[in-house]
mmCIF file of C-alpha atoms and ligand atoms in Angstrom:
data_model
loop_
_atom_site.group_PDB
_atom_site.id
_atom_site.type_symbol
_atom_site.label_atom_id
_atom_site.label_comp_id
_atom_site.label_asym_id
_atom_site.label_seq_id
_atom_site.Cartn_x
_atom_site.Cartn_y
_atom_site.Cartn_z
ATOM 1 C CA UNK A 1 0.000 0.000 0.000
ATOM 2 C CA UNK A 2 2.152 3.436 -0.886
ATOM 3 C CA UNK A 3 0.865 6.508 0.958
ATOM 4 C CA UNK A 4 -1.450 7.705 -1.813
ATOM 5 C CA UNK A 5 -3.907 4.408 -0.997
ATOM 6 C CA UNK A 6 -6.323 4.211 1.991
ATOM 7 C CA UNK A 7 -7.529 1.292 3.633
ATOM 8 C CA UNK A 8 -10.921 1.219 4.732
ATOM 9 C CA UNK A 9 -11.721 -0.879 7.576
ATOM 10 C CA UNK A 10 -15.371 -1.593 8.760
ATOM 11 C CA UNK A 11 -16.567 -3.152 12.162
ATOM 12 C CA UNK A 12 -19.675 -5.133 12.700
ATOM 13 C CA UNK A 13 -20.751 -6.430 15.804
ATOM 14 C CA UNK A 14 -23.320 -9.439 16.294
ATOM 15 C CA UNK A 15 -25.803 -11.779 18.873
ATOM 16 C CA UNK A 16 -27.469 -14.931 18.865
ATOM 17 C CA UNK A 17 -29.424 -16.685 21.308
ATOM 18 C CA UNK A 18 -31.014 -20.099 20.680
ATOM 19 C CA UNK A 19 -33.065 -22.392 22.985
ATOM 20 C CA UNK A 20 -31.649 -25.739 23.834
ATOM 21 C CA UNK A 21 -34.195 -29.135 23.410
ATOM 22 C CA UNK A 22 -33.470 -32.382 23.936
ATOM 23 C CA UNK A 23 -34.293 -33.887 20.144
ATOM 24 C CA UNK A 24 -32.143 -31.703 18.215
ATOM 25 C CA UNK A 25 -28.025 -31.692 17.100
ATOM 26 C CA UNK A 26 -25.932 -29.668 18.820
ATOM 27 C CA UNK A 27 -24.380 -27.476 15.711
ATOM 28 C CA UNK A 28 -21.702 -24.680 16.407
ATOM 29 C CA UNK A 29 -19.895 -23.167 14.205
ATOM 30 C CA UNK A 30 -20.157 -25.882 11.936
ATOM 31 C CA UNK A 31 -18.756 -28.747 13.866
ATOM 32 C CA UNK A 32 -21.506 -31.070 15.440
ATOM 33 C CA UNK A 33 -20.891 -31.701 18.877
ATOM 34 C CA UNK A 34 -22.141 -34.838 20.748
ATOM 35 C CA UNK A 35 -24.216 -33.536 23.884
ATOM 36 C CA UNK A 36 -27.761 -34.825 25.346
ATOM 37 C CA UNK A 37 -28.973 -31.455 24.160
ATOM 38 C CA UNK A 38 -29.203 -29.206 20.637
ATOM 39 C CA UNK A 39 -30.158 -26.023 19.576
ATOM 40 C CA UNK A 40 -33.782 -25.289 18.228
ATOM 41 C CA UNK A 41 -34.231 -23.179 15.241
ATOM 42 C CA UNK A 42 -35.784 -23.397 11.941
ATOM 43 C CA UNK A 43 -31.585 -23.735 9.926
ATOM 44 C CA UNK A 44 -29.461 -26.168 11.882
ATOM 45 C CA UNK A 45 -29.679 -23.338 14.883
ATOM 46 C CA UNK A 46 -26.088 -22.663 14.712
ATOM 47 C CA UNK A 47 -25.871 -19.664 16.903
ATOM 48 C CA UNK A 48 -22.278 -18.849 16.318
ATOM 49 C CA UNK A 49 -22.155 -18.943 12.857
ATOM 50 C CA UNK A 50 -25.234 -16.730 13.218
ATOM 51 C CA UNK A 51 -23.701 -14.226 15.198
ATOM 52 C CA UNK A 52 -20.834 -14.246 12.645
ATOM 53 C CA UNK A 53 -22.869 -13.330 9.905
ATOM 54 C CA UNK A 54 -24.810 -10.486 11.554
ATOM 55 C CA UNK A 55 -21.606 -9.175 12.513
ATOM 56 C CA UNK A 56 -20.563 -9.278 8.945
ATOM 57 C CA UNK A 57 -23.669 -7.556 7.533
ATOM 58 C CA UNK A 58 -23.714 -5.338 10.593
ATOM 59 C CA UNK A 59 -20.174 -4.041 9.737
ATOM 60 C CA UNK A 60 -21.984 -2.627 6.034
ATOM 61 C CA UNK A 61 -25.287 -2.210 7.470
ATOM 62 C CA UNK A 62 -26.882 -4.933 5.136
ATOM 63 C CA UNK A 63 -29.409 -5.441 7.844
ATOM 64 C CA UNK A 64 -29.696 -8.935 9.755
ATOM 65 C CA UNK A 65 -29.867 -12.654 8.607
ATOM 66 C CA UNK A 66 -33.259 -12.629 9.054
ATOM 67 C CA UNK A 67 -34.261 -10.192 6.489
ATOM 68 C CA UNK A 68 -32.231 -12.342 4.079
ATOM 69 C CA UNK A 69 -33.082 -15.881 5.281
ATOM 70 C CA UNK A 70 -36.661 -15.558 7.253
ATOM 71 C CA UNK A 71 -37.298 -18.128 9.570
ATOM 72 C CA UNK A 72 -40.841 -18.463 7.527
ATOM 73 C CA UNK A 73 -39.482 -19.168 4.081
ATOM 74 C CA UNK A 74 -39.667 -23.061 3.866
ATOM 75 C CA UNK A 75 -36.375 -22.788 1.964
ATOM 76 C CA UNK A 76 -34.161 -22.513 4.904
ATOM 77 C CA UNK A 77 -35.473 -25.194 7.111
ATOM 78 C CA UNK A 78 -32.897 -27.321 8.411
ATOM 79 C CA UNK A 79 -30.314 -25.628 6.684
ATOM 80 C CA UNK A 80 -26.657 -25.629 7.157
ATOM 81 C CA UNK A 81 -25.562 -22.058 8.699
ATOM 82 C CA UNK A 82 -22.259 -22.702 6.903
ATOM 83 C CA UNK A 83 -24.175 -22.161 3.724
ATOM 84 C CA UNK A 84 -25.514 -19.427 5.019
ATOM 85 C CA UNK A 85 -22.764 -17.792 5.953
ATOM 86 C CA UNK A 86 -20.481 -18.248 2.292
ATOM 87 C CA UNK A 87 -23.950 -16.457 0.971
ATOM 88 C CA UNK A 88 -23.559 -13.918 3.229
ATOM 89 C CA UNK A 89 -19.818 -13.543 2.295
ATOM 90 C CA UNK A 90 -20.417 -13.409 -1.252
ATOM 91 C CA UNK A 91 -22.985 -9.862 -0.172
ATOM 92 C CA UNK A 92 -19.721 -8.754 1.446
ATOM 93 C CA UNK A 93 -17.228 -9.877 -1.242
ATOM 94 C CA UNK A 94 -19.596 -8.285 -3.496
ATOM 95 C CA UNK A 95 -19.293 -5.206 -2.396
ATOM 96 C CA UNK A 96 -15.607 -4.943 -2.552
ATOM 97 C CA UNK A 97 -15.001 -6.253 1.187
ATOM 98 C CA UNK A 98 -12.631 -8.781 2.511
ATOM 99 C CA UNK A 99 -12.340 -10.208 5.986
ATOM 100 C CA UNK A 100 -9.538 -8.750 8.240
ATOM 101 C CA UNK A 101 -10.342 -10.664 11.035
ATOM 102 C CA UNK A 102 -13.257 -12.329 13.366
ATOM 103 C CA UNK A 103 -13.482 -12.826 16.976
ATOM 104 C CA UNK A 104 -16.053 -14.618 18.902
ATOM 105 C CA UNK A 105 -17.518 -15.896 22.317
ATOM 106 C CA UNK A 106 -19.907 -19.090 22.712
ATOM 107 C CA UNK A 107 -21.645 -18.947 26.235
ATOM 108 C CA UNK A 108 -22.305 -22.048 27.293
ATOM 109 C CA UNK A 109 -22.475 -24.017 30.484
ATOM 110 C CA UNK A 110 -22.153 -27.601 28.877
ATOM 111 C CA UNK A 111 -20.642 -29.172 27.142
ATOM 112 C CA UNK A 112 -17.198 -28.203 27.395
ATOM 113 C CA UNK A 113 -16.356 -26.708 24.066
ATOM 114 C CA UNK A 114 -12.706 -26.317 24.115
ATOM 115 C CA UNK A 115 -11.911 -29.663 22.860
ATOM 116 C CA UNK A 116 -13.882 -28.647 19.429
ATOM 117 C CA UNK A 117 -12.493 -25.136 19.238
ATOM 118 C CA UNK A 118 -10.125 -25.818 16.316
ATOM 119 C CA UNK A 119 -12.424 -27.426 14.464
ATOM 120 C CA UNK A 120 -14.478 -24.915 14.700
ATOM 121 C CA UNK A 121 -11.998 -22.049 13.729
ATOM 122 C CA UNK A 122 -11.135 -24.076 10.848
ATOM 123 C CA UNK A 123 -14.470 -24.695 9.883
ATOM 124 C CA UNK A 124 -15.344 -21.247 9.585
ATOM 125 C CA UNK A 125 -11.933 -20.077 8.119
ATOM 126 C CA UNK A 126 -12.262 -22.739 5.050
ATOM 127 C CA UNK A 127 -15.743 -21.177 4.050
ATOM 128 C CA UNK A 128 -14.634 -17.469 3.926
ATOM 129 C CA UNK A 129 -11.267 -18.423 2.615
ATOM 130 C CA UNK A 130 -9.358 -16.966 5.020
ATOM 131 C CA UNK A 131 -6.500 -18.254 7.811
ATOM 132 C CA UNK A 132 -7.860 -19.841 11.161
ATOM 133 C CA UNK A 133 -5.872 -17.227 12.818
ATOM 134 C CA UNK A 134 -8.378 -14.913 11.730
ATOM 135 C CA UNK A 135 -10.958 -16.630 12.995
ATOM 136 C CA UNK A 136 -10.814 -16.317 17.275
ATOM 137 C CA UNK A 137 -13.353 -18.695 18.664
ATOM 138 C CA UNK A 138 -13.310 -18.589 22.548
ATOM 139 C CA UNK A 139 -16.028 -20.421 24.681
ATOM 140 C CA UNK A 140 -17.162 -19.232 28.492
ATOM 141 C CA UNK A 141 -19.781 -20.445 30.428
ATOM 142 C CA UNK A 142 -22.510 -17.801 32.262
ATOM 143 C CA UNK A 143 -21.182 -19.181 35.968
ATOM 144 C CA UNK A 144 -25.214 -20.818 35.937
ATOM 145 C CA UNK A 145 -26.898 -17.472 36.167
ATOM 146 C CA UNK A 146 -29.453 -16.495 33.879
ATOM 147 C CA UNK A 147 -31.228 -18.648 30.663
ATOM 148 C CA UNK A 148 -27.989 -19.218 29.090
ATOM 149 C CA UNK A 149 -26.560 -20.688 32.727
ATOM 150 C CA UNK A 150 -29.584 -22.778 33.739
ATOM 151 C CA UNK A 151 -29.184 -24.075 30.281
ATOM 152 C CA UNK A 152 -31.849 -23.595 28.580
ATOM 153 C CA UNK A 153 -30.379 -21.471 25.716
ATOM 154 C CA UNK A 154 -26.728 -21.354 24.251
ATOM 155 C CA UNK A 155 -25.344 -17.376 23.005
ATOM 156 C CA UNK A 156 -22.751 -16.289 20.930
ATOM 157 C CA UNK A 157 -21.196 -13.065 20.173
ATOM 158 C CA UNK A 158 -18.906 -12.169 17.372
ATOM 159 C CA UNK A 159 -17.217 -8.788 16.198
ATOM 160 C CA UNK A 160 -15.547 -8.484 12.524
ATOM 161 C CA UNK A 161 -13.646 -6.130 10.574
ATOM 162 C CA UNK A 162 -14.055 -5.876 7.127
ATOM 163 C CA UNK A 163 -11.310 -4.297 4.850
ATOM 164 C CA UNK A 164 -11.393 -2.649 0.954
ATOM 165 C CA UNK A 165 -7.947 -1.707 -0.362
HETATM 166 ZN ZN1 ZN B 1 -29.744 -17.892 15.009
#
């Protein structure tokens, strides 16, 4: 870049929450994890992949996922958020816009996620083309307070910056 180019950088922040039921996989961030519990939702209810791509429309304020994948359009039911999200990319790539970097938090009080971290990171990484060290994936639990501790719900946050050369 000499000095005569700017780089513009965009941020984009995003949420999830999904309810936890006992007949359902437990899907996050593309990696299915074995657990006595999954996420309910009308894709595969993967909530960090969903907070991923909010954060990603967020940053060039494309709206939400929902307004481009309504939970009422028969064409998204049981689908796989990875999909999703490489649509959701192409909106971004579209416009000029590559990923600098992504980082994440699951809350969750069970199971213990850290074992399925990498996979996850490298999940996510191989659909947006970019390095798994741009990809931070970190997991907490909510120390049992509140929907997400009692478990009846799993959240995920996610921040990324986009950048046009
Ligand atoms: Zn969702």
């Amino acid at each position: 870049m000499t000095n005569n180019q700017k780089m513009n950088i965009r941020i984009g922040n995003g949420y999830d929450i999904h309810r936890l039921v006992s007949d359902r996989p437990l899907i996050l961030g593309g990696v299915n994890i074995p657990h006595s519990l999954g996420l309910l939702g009308h894709s595969d209810a993967d909530v960090l992949t969903h907070a991923i791509m909010d954060a990603m429309l967020g940053a060039l304020s494309l709206g939400d996922i929902g307004h481009y994948f309504p939970p009422t359009d028969p064409q998204w039911a049981g689908a796989d958020s990875l999909v999703l999200l490489s649509k959701v990319y192409q909106l971004v790539q579209e416009r000029g816009w590559q990923i600098g970097n992504i980082d994440s938090v699951v809350v969750a009080e069970r199971p213990k996620l850290k074992p399925h971290i990498e996979k996850m990171r490298e999940k996510i990484a191989g659909v947006l083309q970019i390095q798994p060290n741009q990809v931070g994936v970190k997991a907490t639990t909510n120390e049992k307070l509140g929907p997400v501790g009692r478990e009846e719900g799993i959240s995920a946050y996610a921040v990324v910056l986009l950048t046009q050369e």
